[in-house]
Amino acid sequence: MRKSLKYLVTGAAGFIGFHTSRRLCHEGHQVVGIDNLDPYYEISLKQARLQQLESVNGFSLEIMDISDQGAITGLFDKHNFDRVIHLAAQAGVRYSLENPQAYINSNIIGFTNILEACRHNQIKHLIYASSSSVYGLNRSQPYSTADAVDHPVSLYAASKRSNELMAHSYSHLFGLPATGLRFFTVYGPWGRPDMAYFSFTKKILEGEKIRIFNHGNMSRDLTYVDDIVEGIIRIAEEIPSSSDVPSIADGIMPPHSSSAPFRVYNIGNNQPVRLMDMVSEIERATGRKAKLEFAPMQSGDVHSTWADIDDLFNTTGYSPDTSFSTGIDHFVQWYRNFYC
Ligand SMILES: NC(=O)c1ccc[n+]([C@@H]2O[C@H](COP(=O)([O-])OP(=O)(O)OC[C@H]3O[C@@H](n4cnc5c(N)ncnc54)[C@H](O)[C@@H]3O)[C@@H](O)[C@H]2O)c1
């Protein structure tokens, strides 16, 4: 039997934070979840997730904003965390064109507060959410963590890349073991209403038109939430160490590892789904025909994402096993129970 640990999960009322907290508690760990119930999307969905967590043994919640340094310091003074899984953030690519300040407050100031608290409390492992969006203008597919990622196309992507760089400096300066996970379009029950698969399902069921950007010429490496949680939990036990020194070619440190206790991994499905195939699968799962409206590419978006997950597999044995058909069936079933 594995030792029970005390985890901090930030963003616990969010989509991935909810699933991660529930799974950790089911495995016998203690989870302190924090969230500020940000109104970016319907608060009632966040509250409904928290209601599910209320009855889970080992879970407790504190409503808190990560940009409030005093509150975060007090939280770490009160608890002796073994691991920190940092998922709270202002998510969403398109919203970063409308409200950039929200990304600075949560993703930059908030992240700094988490780093500082981890540093001063000698946290044994910080695992934090990065994003496939950091690949920006890169064209080489599948996306590899060994590639340079210096051309973000949204402030959201820039904030996530900044988090990786900030984490590296803390790993190097203070020996903070930190692992960044670049999530690739996560979907599933209790998901986020701002994401395409979710809004398509809603509109198809309500008989409304759906907008197909870039005339359907897009694809996404869609990753089922249970597979993501499996990856997070496995990586939490793989604490990077400064003895994993990479081989250095021409004196240049590879982007995904370091002489500091720092790693970055892709966490995706490694099987991109074309946008029009996604629509067909939702039509099949709902038993309804979609009404389509074609539109040009949106600013801040990328054409396709595809994760190279060899590194994560080599370190943890992580191998996602949920097909999009199966995953979307689970999602539509949940959606109907929750909303219809
Ligand atoms: N879902 C995806 O496909 C995806 C892809 C790439 C990266 N990510 C990243 O994964 C993480 C989790 O994403 P998600 O899909 O669960 O998003 P989510 O929006 O459902 O969850 C984030 C949670 O953080 C909370 N939050 C936001 N700002 C906060 C603040 N200042 N203080 C405290 N809480 C705050 C929100 O209220 C929300 O409940 C995020 O960091 C996101 O950027 C998600």
mmCIF file of C-alpha atoms and ligand atoms in Angstrom:
data_model
loop_
_atom_site.group_PDB
_atom_site.id
_atom_site.type_symbol
_atom_site.label_atom_id
_atom_site.label_comp_id
_atom_site.label_asym_id
_atom_site.label_seq_id
_atom_site.Cartn_x
_atom_site.Cartn_y
_atom_site.Cartn_z
ATOM 1 C CA MET A 1 0.000 0.000 0.000
ATOM 2 C CA ARG A 2 1.318 3.435 -1.014
ATOM 3 C CA LYS A 3 1.939 6.097 1.640
ATOM 4 C CA SER A 4 -0.853 8.654 2.028
ATOM 5 C CA LEU A 5 0.379 12.131 1.075
ATOM 6 C CA LYS A 6 -0.977 15.621 1.550
ATOM 7 C CA TYR A 7 -1.536 17.388 -1.757
ATOM 8 C CA LEU A 8 -2.390 20.969 -2.562
ATOM 9 C CA VAL A 9 -4.454 21.119 -5.769
ATOM 10 C CA THR A 10 -4.998 24.655 -7.051
ATOM 11 C CA GLY A 11 -7.972 25.208 -9.351
ATOM 12 C CA ALA A 12 -9.809 22.324 -7.645
ATOM 13 C CA ALA A 13 -13.235 23.589 -8.803
ATOM 14 C CA GLY A 14 -11.976 23.561 -12.387
ATOM 15 C CA PHE A 15 -12.306 20.745 -14.899
ATOM 16 C CA ILE A 16 -8.928 19.023 -14.487
ATOM 17 C CA GLY A 17 -8.522 20.042 -10.813
ATOM 18 C CA PHE A 18 -11.840 18.411 -9.921
ATOM 19 C CA HIS A 19 -10.953 15.093 -11.586
ATOM 20 C CA THR A 20 -7.419 15.123 -10.164
ATOM 21 C CA SER A 21 -8.594 15.869 -6.604
ATOM 22 C CA ARG A 22 -11.228 13.124 -6.740
ATOM 23 C CA ARG A 23 -8.782 10.533 -8.014
ATOM 24 C CA LEU A 24 -6.106 11.415 -5.433
ATOM 25 C CA CYS A 25 -8.634 11.105 -2.584
ATOM 26 C CA HIS A 26 -9.885 7.777 -3.972
ATOM 27 C CA GLU A 27 -6.269 6.591 -3.788
ATOM 28 C CA GLY A 28 -6.208 7.440 -0.068
ATOM 29 C CA HIS A 29 -4.408 10.803 -0.213
ATOM 30 C CA GLN A 30 -5.457 14.009 1.521
ATOM 31 C CA VAL A 31 -6.238 16.936 -0.778
ATOM 32 C CA VAL A 32 -6.577 20.591 0.119
ATOM 33 C CA GLY A 33 -8.187 22.258 -2.894
ATOM 34 C CA ILE A 34 -8.179 25.985 -3.516
ATOM 35 C CA ASP A 35 -10.112 28.008 -6.092
ATOM 36 C CA ASN A 36 -11.469 31.548 -6.409
ATOM 37 C CA LEU A 37 -14.543 30.451 -8.425
ATOM 38 C CA ASP A 38 -13.552 32.798 -11.209
ATOM 39 C CA PRO A 39 -16.555 33.813 -13.410
ATOM 40 C CA TYR A 40 -14.796 33.074 -16.770
ATOM 41 C CA TYR A 41 -17.452 30.417 -17.342
ATOM 42 C CA GLU A 42 -20.584 29.413 -15.419
ATOM 43 C CA ILE A 43 -19.875 29.356 -11.669
ATOM 44 C CA SER A 44 -22.758 26.925 -11.184
ATOM 45 C CA LEU A 45 -20.717 24.226 -12.980
ATOM 46 C CA LYS A 46 -17.756 24.855 -10.652
ATOM 47 C CA GLN A 47 -20.090 24.682 -7.652
ATOM 48 C CA ALA A 48 -21.597 21.434 -8.931
ATOM 49 C CA ARG A 49 -18.103 19.919 -9.201
ATOM 50 C CA LEU A 50 -17.367 21.049 -5.632
ATOM 51 C CA GLN A 51 -20.629 19.514 -4.454
ATOM 52 C CA GLN A 52 -19.372 16.163 -5.817
ATOM 53 C CA LEU A 53 -16.096 16.630 -3.963
ATOM 54 C CA GLU A 54 -17.811 17.499 -0.669
ATOM 55 C CA SER A 55 -18.682 13.858 -0.035
ATOM 56 C CA VAL A 56 -15.231 12.550 -0.998
ATOM 57 C CA ASN A 57 -13.127 11.394 1.979
ATOM 58 C CA GLY A 58 -9.913 13.353 2.382
ATOM 59 C CA PHE A 59 -10.968 16.459 0.428
ATOM 60 C CA SER A 60 -11.235 19.962 1.887
ATOM 61 C CA LEU A 61 -11.661 23.290 0.128
ATOM 62 C CA GLU A 62 -10.525 26.842 0.753
ATOM 63 C CA ILE A 63 -11.826 29.660 -1.421
ATOM 64 C CA MET A 64 -8.754 31.691 -2.248
ATOM 65 C CA ASP A 65 -7.182 33.743 -5.026
ATOM 66 C CA ILE A 66 -3.645 32.709 -5.948
ATOM 67 C CA SER A 67 -2.812 36.335 -6.747
ATOM 68 C CA ASP A 68 -3.295 37.117 -3.021
ATOM 69 C CA GLN A 69 0.223 36.556 -1.687
ATOM 70 C CA GLY A 70 -0.767 36.845 1.992
ATOM 71 C CA ALA A 71 -3.475 34.211 1.609
ATOM 72 C CA ILE A 72 -1.115 31.788 -0.165
ATOM 73 C CA THR A 73 1.595 32.311 2.470
ATOM 74 C CA GLY A 74 -0.970 31.656 5.228
ATOM 75 C CA LEU A 75 -2.186 28.497 3.485
ATOM 76 C CA PHE A 76 1.312 27.031 3.293
ATOM 77 C CA ASP A 77 1.970 28.021 6.939
ATOM 78 C CA LYS A 78 -1.136 26.110 7.995
ATOM 79 C CA HIS A 79 -0.512 22.911 6.011
ATOM 80 C CA ASN A 80 2.525 20.778 5.481
ATOM 81 C CA PHE A 81 2.102 19.823 1.815
ATOM 82 C CA ASP A 82 4.005 16.875 0.351
ATOM 83 C CA ARG A 83 3.157 17.792 -3.270
ATOM 84 C CA VAL A 84 1.689 20.798 -5.039
ATOM 85 C CA ILE A 85 -0.344 20.306 -8.230
ATOM 86 C CA HIS A 86 -0.865 23.764 -9.641
ATOM 87 C CA LEU A 87 -3.747 23.911 -12.126
ATOM 88 C CA ALA A 88 -5.387 27.262 -11.273
ATOM 89 C CA ALA A 89 -4.998 29.689 -14.152
ATOM 90 C CA GLN A 90 -6.852 31.930 -16.492
ATOM 91 C CA ALA A 91 -7.390 29.397 -19.279
ATOM 92 C CA GLY A 92 -8.515 29.937 -22.881
ATOM 93 C CA VAL A 93 -6.643 31.277 -25.887
ATOM 94 C CA ARG A 94 -9.272 33.565 -27.392
ATOM 95 C CA TYR A 95 -10.199 35.338 -24.149
ATOM 96 C CA SER A 96 -6.589 36.491 -23.792
ATOM 97 C CA LEU A 97 -7.197 38.898 -26.672
ATOM 98 C CA GLU A 98 -10.091 40.489 -24.719
ATOM 99 C CA ASN A 99 -8.851 40.470 -21.138
ATOM 100 C CA PRO A 100 -5.043 40.227 -21.020
ATOM 101 C CA GLN A 101 -4.904 41.493 -17.432
ATOM 102 C CA ALA A 102 -6.655 38.363 -16.150
ATOM 103 C CA TYR A 103 -3.748 36.289 -17.519
ATOM 104 C CA ILE A 104 -1.153 38.494 -15.848
ATOM 105 C CA ASN A 105 -2.964 38.366 -12.484
ATOM 106 C CA SER A 106 -3.541 34.610 -12.321
ATOM 107 C CA ASN A 107 -0.855 33.147 -14.557
ATOM 108 C CA ILE A 108 2.067 35.425 -13.763
ATOM 109 C CA ILE A 109 1.449 37.013 -10.333
ATOM 110 C CA GLY A 110 -0.436 33.939 -9.071
ATOM 111 C CA PHE A 111 2.262 31.596 -10.349
ATOM 112 C CA THR A 112 4.982 33.699 -8.671
ATOM 113 C CA ASN A 113 3.126 33.367 -5.352
ATOM 114 C CA ILE A 114 2.969 29.574 -5.770
ATOM 115 C CA LEU A 115 6.683 29.413 -6.596
ATOM 116 C CA GLU A 116 7.580 31.569 -3.591
ATOM 117 C CA ALA A 117 5.456 29.460 -1.239
ATOM 118 C CA CYS A 118 7.005 26.240 -2.607
ATOM 119 C CA ARG A 119 10.481 27.709 -2.193
ATOM 120 C CA HIS A 120 9.963 28.816 1.415
ATOM 121 C CA ASN A 121 8.287 25.560 2.446
ATOM 122 C CA GLN A 122 10.788 23.193 0.767
ATOM 123 C CA ILE A 123 8.037 21.508 -1.280
ATOM 124 C CA LYS A 124 9.325 18.169 -2.575
ATOM 125 C CA HIS A 125 7.629 18.426 -5.973
ATOM 126 C CA LEU A 126 5.705 21.142 -7.802
ATOM 127 C CA ILE A 127 3.720 19.895 -10.798
ATOM 128 C CA TYR A 128 2.165 22.691 -12.843
ATOM 129 C CA ALA A 129 -0.012 23.015 -15.941
ATOM 130 C CA SER A 130 1.583 24.291 -19.103
ATOM 131 C CA SER A 131 -0.042 23.994 -22.517
ATOM 132 C CA SER A 132 0.393 22.756 -26.086
ATOM 133 C CA SER A 133 -0.171 26.394 -27.083
ATOM 134 C CA VAL A 134 3.498 27.115 -26.243
ATOM 135 C CA TYR A 135 4.409 25.539 -29.620
ATOM 136 C CA GLY A 136 2.923 28.639 -31.307
ATOM 137 C CA LEU A 137 4.304 29.071 -34.815
ATOM 138 C CA ASN A 138 6.238 25.769 -34.792
ATOM 139 C CA ARG A 139 5.309 23.639 -37.804
ATOM 140 C CA SER A 140 7.252 20.457 -37.098
ATOM 141 C CA GLN A 141 4.842 17.707 -35.964
ATOM 142 C CA PRO A 142 4.435 15.893 -33.679
ATOM 143 C CA TYR A 143 5.359 18.655 -31.256
ATOM 144 C CA SER A 144 8.414 17.679 -29.250
ATOM 145 C CA THR A 145 9.627 19.082 -25.936
ATOM 146 C CA ALA A 146 13.113 18.987 -27.465
ATOM 147 C CA ASP A 147 12.070 21.791 -29.866
ATOM 148 C CA ALA A 148 12.581 25.464 -29.035
ATOM 149 C CA VAL A 149 9.287 27.228 -28.253
ATOM 150 C CA ASP A 150 9.918 30.929 -28.606
ATOM 151 C CA HIS A 151 7.057 32.028 -30.863
ATOM 152 C CA PRO A 152 3.750 32.044 -28.936
ATOM 153 C CA VAL A 153 0.711 33.400 -30.814
ATOM 154 C CA SER A 154 -1.380 34.461 -27.811
ATOM 155 C CA LEU A 155 -0.755 36.015 -24.407
ATOM 156 C CA TYR A 156 -2.182 32.826 -22.885
ATOM 157 C CA ALA A 157 0.580 30.803 -24.598
ATOM 158 C CA ALA A 158 3.173 33.397 -23.589
ATOM 159 C CA SER A 159 2.026 33.190 -19.948
ATOM 160 C CA LYS A 160 2.343 29.385 -19.957
ATOM 161 C CA ARG A 161 5.808 29.506 -21.524
ATOM 162 C CA SER A 162 6.753 32.142 -18.935
ATOM 163 C CA ASN A 163 5.671 29.722 -16.201
ATOM 164 C CA GLU A 164 8.123 27.130 -17.530
ATOM 165 C CA LEU A 165 10.951 29.671 -17.527
ATOM 166 C CA MET A 166 10.048 30.990 -14.077
ATOM 167 C CA ALA A 167 9.912 27.424 -12.724
ATOM 168 C CA HIS A 168 13.354 26.763 -14.183
ATOM 169 C CA SER A 169 14.862 29.736 -12.385
ATOM 170 C CA TYR A 170 13.394 28.551 -9.044
ATOM 171 C CA SER A 171 14.586 24.991 -9.684
ATOM 172 C CA HIS A 172 18.066 26.277 -10.377
ATOM 173 C CA LEU A 173 18.286 28.886 -7.614
ATOM 174 C CA PHE A 174 16.493 27.098 -4.786
ATOM 175 C CA GLY A 175 16.602 23.425 -5.810
ATOM 176 C CA LEU A 176 12.795 23.329 -6.164
ATOM 177 C CA PRO A 177 11.881 20.118 -8.051
ATOM 178 C CA ALA A 178 9.393 21.288 -10.688
ATOM 179 C CA THR A 179 7.661 19.472 -13.547
ATOM 180 C CA GLY A 180 5.644 21.276 -16.210
ATOM 181 C CA LEU A 181 2.993 19.374 -18.123
ATOM 182 C CA ARG A 182 1.983 20.663 -21.550
ATOM 183 C CA PHE A 183 -1.638 19.557 -21.760
ATOM 184 C CA PHE A 184 -3.118 18.907 -25.211
ATOM 185 C CA THR A 185 -6.868 19.767 -25.487
ATOM 186 C CA VAL A 186 -8.386 17.923 -22.573
ATOM 187 C CA TYR A 187 -12.032 16.828 -22.876
ATOM 188 C CA GLY A 188 -14.547 14.723 -20.974
ATOM 189 C CA PRO A 189 -17.374 14.785 -18.410
ATOM 190 C CA TRP A 190 -17.514 17.950 -16.261
ATOM 191 C CA GLY A 191 -15.544 19.729 -19.015
ATOM 192 C CA ARG A 192 -15.183 23.400 -19.867
ATOM 193 C CA PRO A 193 -18.073 25.118 -21.693
ATOM 194 C CA ASP A 194 -15.698 27.421 -23.620
ATOM 195 C CA MET A 195 -14.136 24.501 -25.498
ATOM 196 C CA ALA A 196 -15.228 23.493 -29.016
ATOM 197 C CA TYR A 197 -16.357 19.894 -28.305
ATOM 198 C CA PHE A 198 -18.535 21.208 -25.442
ATOM 199 C CA SER A 199 -20.171 24.113 -27.286
ATOM 200 C CA PHE A 200 -20.665 21.961 -30.416
ATOM 201 C CA THR A 201 -22.506 19.347 -28.355
ATOM 202 C CA LYS A 202 -24.686 22.022 -26.742
ATOM 203 C CA LYS A 203 -25.544 23.662 -30.066
ATOM 204 C CA ILE A 204 -26.141 20.406 -31.921
ATOM 205 C CA LEU A 205 -28.562 19.276 -29.190
ATOM 206 C CA GLU A 206 -30.312 22.678 -29.269
ATOM 207 C CA GLY A 207 -30.541 22.698 -33.099
ATOM 208 C CA GLU A 208 -28.291 25.785 -33.406
ATOM 209 C CA LYS A 209 -25.615 26.390 -36.038
ATOM 210 C CA ILE A 210 -21.989 25.668 -35.143
ATOM 211 C CA ARG A 211 -19.130 27.787 -36.499
ATOM 212 C CA ILE A 212 -16.352 25.804 -38.140
ATOM 213 C CA PHE A 213 -13.183 27.886 -38.142
ATOM 214 C CA ASN A 214 -10.554 27.780 -40.869
ATOM 215 C CA HIS A 215 -13.246 26.081 -42.995
ATOM 216 C CA GLY A 216 -12.708 22.862 -41.039
ATOM 217 C CA ASN A 217 -9.039 22.609 -41.915
ATOM 218 C CA MET A 218 -7.804 22.066 -38.343
ATOM 219 C CA SER A 219 -6.971 19.178 -36.049
ATOM 220 C CA ARG A 220 -6.428 18.704 -32.347
ATOM 221 C CA ASP A 221 -4.739 16.045 -30.250
ATOM 222 C CA LEU A 222 -7.761 15.515 -27.999
ATOM 223 C CA THR A 223 -6.935 13.882 -24.679
ATOM 224 C CA TYR A 224 -9.518 12.244 -22.435
ATOM 225 C CA VAL A 225 -9.507 13.632 -18.911
ATOM 226 C CA ASP A 226 -8.985 10.259 -17.160
ATOM 227 C CA ASP A 227 -5.846 9.733 -19.252
ATOM 228 C CA ILE A 228 -4.604 13.197 -18.270
ATOM 229 C CA VAL A 229 -5.218 12.500 -14.581
ATOM 230 C CA GLU A 230 -3.374 9.179 -14.870
ATOM 231 C CA GLY A 231 -0.393 11.058 -16.341
ATOM 232 C CA ILE A 232 -0.474 13.746 -13.627
ATOM 233 C CA ILE A 233 -0.565 11.156 -10.854
ATOM 234 C CA ARG A 234 2.260 9.116 -12.337
ATOM 235 C CA ILE A 235 4.462 12.162 -12.870
ATOM 236 C CA ALA A 236 3.841 13.407 -9.302
ATOM 237 C CA GLU A 237 5.896 10.407 -8.143
ATOM 238 C CA GLU A 238 8.755 11.103 -10.574
ATOM 239 C CA ILE A 239 10.588 13.828 -8.725
ATOM 240 C CA PRO A 240 13.207 15.386 -10.996
ATOM 241 C CA SER A 241 16.679 15.530 -9.558
ATOM 242 C CA SER A 242 19.705 17.635 -10.367
ATOM 243 C CA SER A 243 21.681 14.463 -10.970
ATOM 244 C CA ASP A 244 19.648 13.756 -14.175
ATOM 245 C CA VAL A 245 22.080 15.988 -16.050
ATOM 246 C CA PRO A 246 21.329 15.859 -19.780
ATOM 247 C CA SER A 247 24.014 15.486 -22.402
ATOM 248 C CA ILE A 248 24.797 18.978 -23.603
ATOM 249 C CA ALA A 249 25.416 19.481 -27.294
ATOM 250 C CA ASP A 250 27.575 22.510 -28.159
ATOM 251 C CA GLY A 251 27.169 23.878 -24.631
ATOM 252 C CA ILE A 252 23.420 24.429 -25.149
ATOM 253 C CA MET A 253 21.010 22.980 -22.586
ATOM 254 C CA PRO A 254 18.068 21.128 -24.212
ATOM 255 C CA PRO A 255 14.744 22.976 -23.681
ATOM 256 C CA HIS A 256 12.964 20.155 -21.790
ATOM 257 C CA SER A 257 15.542 19.256 -19.149
ATOM 258 C CA SER A 258 18.316 20.840 -17.172
ATOM 259 C CA SER A 259 21.095 20.478 -14.634
ATOM 260 C CA ALA A 260 18.466 21.899 -12.242
ATOM 261 C CA PRO A 261 15.709 19.561 -10.894
ATOM 262 C CA PHE A 262 13.384 20.606 -13.699
ATOM 263 C CA ARG A 263 11.472 18.765 -16.432
ATOM 264 C CA VAL A 264 8.799 19.559 -18.990
ATOM 265 C CA TYR A 265 6.642 16.899 -20.660
ATOM 266 C CA ASN A 266 3.933 16.784 -23.305
ATOM 267 C CA ILE A 267 0.818 15.063 -22.098
ATOM 268 C CA GLY A 268 -1.491 14.281 -24.991
ATOM 269 C CA ASN A 269 -3.103 11.437 -26.864
ATOM 270 C CA ASN A 270 -0.646 11.270 -29.785
ATOM 271 C CA GLN A 271 -3.605 10.847 -32.198
ATOM 272 C CA PRO A 272 -4.868 14.124 -33.662
ATOM 273 C CA VAL A 273 -8.567 14.287 -34.615
ATOM 274 C CA ARG A 274 -9.604 16.408 -37.609
ATOM 275 C CA LEU A 275 -12.202 19.049 -36.826
ATOM 276 C CA MET A 276 -14.776 17.587 -39.221
ATOM 277 C CA ASP A 277 -14.227 14.099 -37.725
ATOM 278 C CA MET A 278 -14.836 15.586 -34.297
ATOM 279 C CA VAL A 279 -18.161 16.987 -35.552
ATOM 280 C CA SER A 280 -19.127 13.590 -37.067
ATOM 281 C CA GLU A 281 -18.362 11.831 -33.778
ATOM 282 C CA ILE A 282 -20.508 14.303 -31.830
ATOM 283 C CA GLU A 283 -23.317 13.789 -34.394
ATOM 284 C CA ARG A 284 -23.029 10.028 -33.862
ATOM 285 C CA ALA A 285 -22.950 10.302 -30.073
ATOM 286 C CA THR A 286 -25.918 12.704 -29.919
ATOM 287 C CA GLY A 287 -27.885 11.115 -32.766
ATOM 288 C CA ARG A 288 -28.390 14.627 -34.241
ATOM 289 C CA LYS A 289 -27.180 16.298 -37.441
ATOM 290 C CA ALA A 290 -25.066 19.462 -37.055
ATOM 291 C CA LYS A 291 -25.919 22.714 -38.865
ATOM 292 C CA LEU A 292 -22.611 24.121 -40.074
ATOM 293 C CA GLU A 293 -21.423 27.665 -40.702
ATOM 294 C CA PHE A 294 -17.890 27.926 -42.116
ATOM 295 C CA ALA A 295 -15.625 30.786 -40.984
ATOM 296 C CA PRO A 296 -11.976 31.877 -41.441
ATOM 297 C CA MET A 297 -9.174 31.135 -38.972
ATOM 298 C CA GLN A 298 -9.347 33.060 -35.677
ATOM 299 C CA SER A 299 -6.437 35.125 -34.348
ATOM 300 C CA GLY A 300 -4.431 33.354 -31.686
ATOM 301 C CA ASP A 301 -5.386 29.868 -32.926
ATOM 302 C CA VAL A 302 -3.052 27.227 -34.365
ATOM 303 C CA HIS A 303 -3.881 24.854 -37.255
ATOM 304 C CA SER A 304 -3.070 21.580 -35.610
ATOM 305 C CA THR A 305 -1.651 20.036 -32.460
ATOM 306 C CA TRP A 306 -0.078 16.610 -32.083
ATOM 307 C CA ALA A 307 1.894 15.527 -29.029
ATOM 308 C CA ASP A 308 5.070 13.484 -29.043
ATOM 309 C CA ILE A 309 4.669 11.658 -25.713
ATOM 310 C CA ASP A 310 7.706 9.347 -25.873
ATOM 311 C CA ASP A 311 9.433 11.116 -22.967
ATOM 312 C CA LEU A 312 6.453 10.769 -20.672
ATOM 313 C CA PHE A 313 6.081 7.113 -21.659
ATOM 314 C CA ASN A 314 9.775 6.430 -21.016
ATOM 315 C CA THR A 315 9.592 8.058 -17.571
ATOM 316 C CA THR A 316 6.203 6.818 -16.344
ATOM 317 C CA GLY A 317 4.868 4.182 -18.749
ATOM 318 C CA TYR A 318 2.025 6.631 -19.506
ATOM 319 C CA SER A 319 0.045 5.483 -22.494
ATOM 320 C CA PRO A 320 -3.393 7.034 -23.063
ATOM 321 C CA ASP A 321 -5.953 4.409 -23.996
ATOM 322 C CA THR A 322 -9.261 6.235 -24.520
ATOM 323 C CA SER A 323 -10.332 6.630 -28.153
ATOM 324 C CA PHE A 324 -12.166 9.817 -29.102
ATOM 325 C CA SER A 325 -15.354 7.800 -29.859
ATOM 326 C CA THR A 326 -15.373 6.307 -26.366
ATOM 327 C CA GLY A 327 -14.471 9.589 -24.676
ATOM 328 C CA ILE A 328 -17.092 11.622 -26.498
ATOM 329 C CA ASP A 329 -19.734 9.005 -25.638
ATOM 330 C CA HIS A 330 -18.892 9.476 -21.949
ATOM 331 C CA PHE A 331 -19.027 13.239 -22.359
ATOM 332 C CA VAL A 332 -22.393 13.301 -24.162
ATOM 333 C CA GLN A 333 -23.864 10.931 -21.586
ATOM 334 C CA TRP A 334 -22.696 13.227 -18.779
ATOM 335 C CA TYR A 335 -23.909 16.343 -20.653
ATOM 336 C CA ARG A 336 -27.403 14.888 -21.060
ATOM 337 C CA ASN A 337 -27.628 13.916 -17.372
ATOM 338 C CA PHE A 338 -26.347 17.292 -16.212
ATOM 339 C CA TYR A 339 -28.160 19.717 -18.516
ATOM 340 C CA CYS A 340 -31.109 17.972 -20.166
HETATM 341 N N1 LIG B 1 -8.414 21.893 -20.510
HETATM 342 C C1 LIG B 1 -7.455 21.954 -21.421
HETATM 343 O O1 LIG B 1 -7.616 21.490 -22.564
HETATM 344 C C2 LIG B 1 -6.127 22.580 -21.100
HETATM 345 C C3 LIG B 1 -5.140 22.591 -22.101
HETATM 346 C C4 LIG B 1 -3.907 23.165 -21.808
HETATM 347 C C5 LIG B 1 -3.634 23.675 -20.561
HETATM 348 N N2 LIG B 1 -4.623 23.654 -19.602
HETATM 349 C C6 LIG B 1 -4.296 24.225 -18.292
HETATM 350 O O2 LIG B 1 -4.684 23.279 -17.292
HETATM 351 C C7 LIG B 1 -5.116 23.966 -16.123
HETATM 352 C C8 LIG B 1 -6.510 23.507 -15.738
HETATM 353 O O3 LIG B 1 -7.377 23.772 -16.833
HETATM 354 P P1 LIG B 1 -8.931 23.466 -16.802
HETATM 355 O O4 LIG B 1 -9.325 23.066 -18.168
HETATM 356 O O5 LIG B 1 -9.252 22.617 -15.638
HETATM 357 O O6 LIG B 1 -9.471 24.961 -16.576
HETATM 358 P P2 LIG B 1 -10.613 25.508 -15.585
HETATM 359 O O7 LIG B 1 -10.815 26.935 -15.960
HETATM 360 O O8 LIG B 1 -11.785 24.607 -15.605
HETATM 361 O O9 LIG B 1 -9.901 25.410 -14.168
HETATM 362 C C9 LIG B 1 -9.080 26.420 -13.619
HETATM 363 C C10 LIG B 1 -9.609 26.750 -12.251
HETATM 364 O O10 LIG B 1 -8.748 27.730 -11.681
HETATM 365 C C11 LIG B 1 -9.527 28.680 -11.003
HETATM 366 N N3 LIG B 1 -8.785 29.954 -10.986
HETATM 367 C C12 LIG B 1 -8.546 30.793 -12.022
HETATM 368 N N4 LIG B 1 -7.850 31.867 -11.595
HETATM 369 C C13 LIG B 1 -7.647 31.678 -10.252
HETATM 370 C C14 LIG B 1 -7.024 32.452 -9.242
HETATM 371 N N5 LIG B 1 -6.467 33.643 -9.518
HETATM 372 N N6 LIG B 1 -7.007 31.973 -7.974
HETATM 373 C C15 LIG B 1 -7.572 30.778 -7.665
HETATM 374 N N7 LIG B 1 -8.204 30.007 -8.593
HETATM 375 C C16 LIG B 1 -8.235 30.464 -9.867
HETATM 376 C C17 LIG B 1 -10.809 28.800 -11.798
HETATM 377 O O11 LIG B 1 -11.902 29.277 -11.002
HETATM 378 C C18 LIG B 1 -11.023 27.368 -12.270
HETATM 379 O O12 LIG B 1 -11.896 26.673 -11.415
HETATM 380 C C19 LIG B 1 -5.007 25.449 -16.450
HETATM 381 O O13 LIG B 1 -3.770 25.902 -15.973
HETATM 382 C C20 LIG B 1 -5.047 25.487 -17.947
HETATM 383 O O14 LIG B 1 -4.420 26.633 -18.463
HETATM 384 C C21 LIG B 1 -5.852 23.114 -19.837
#
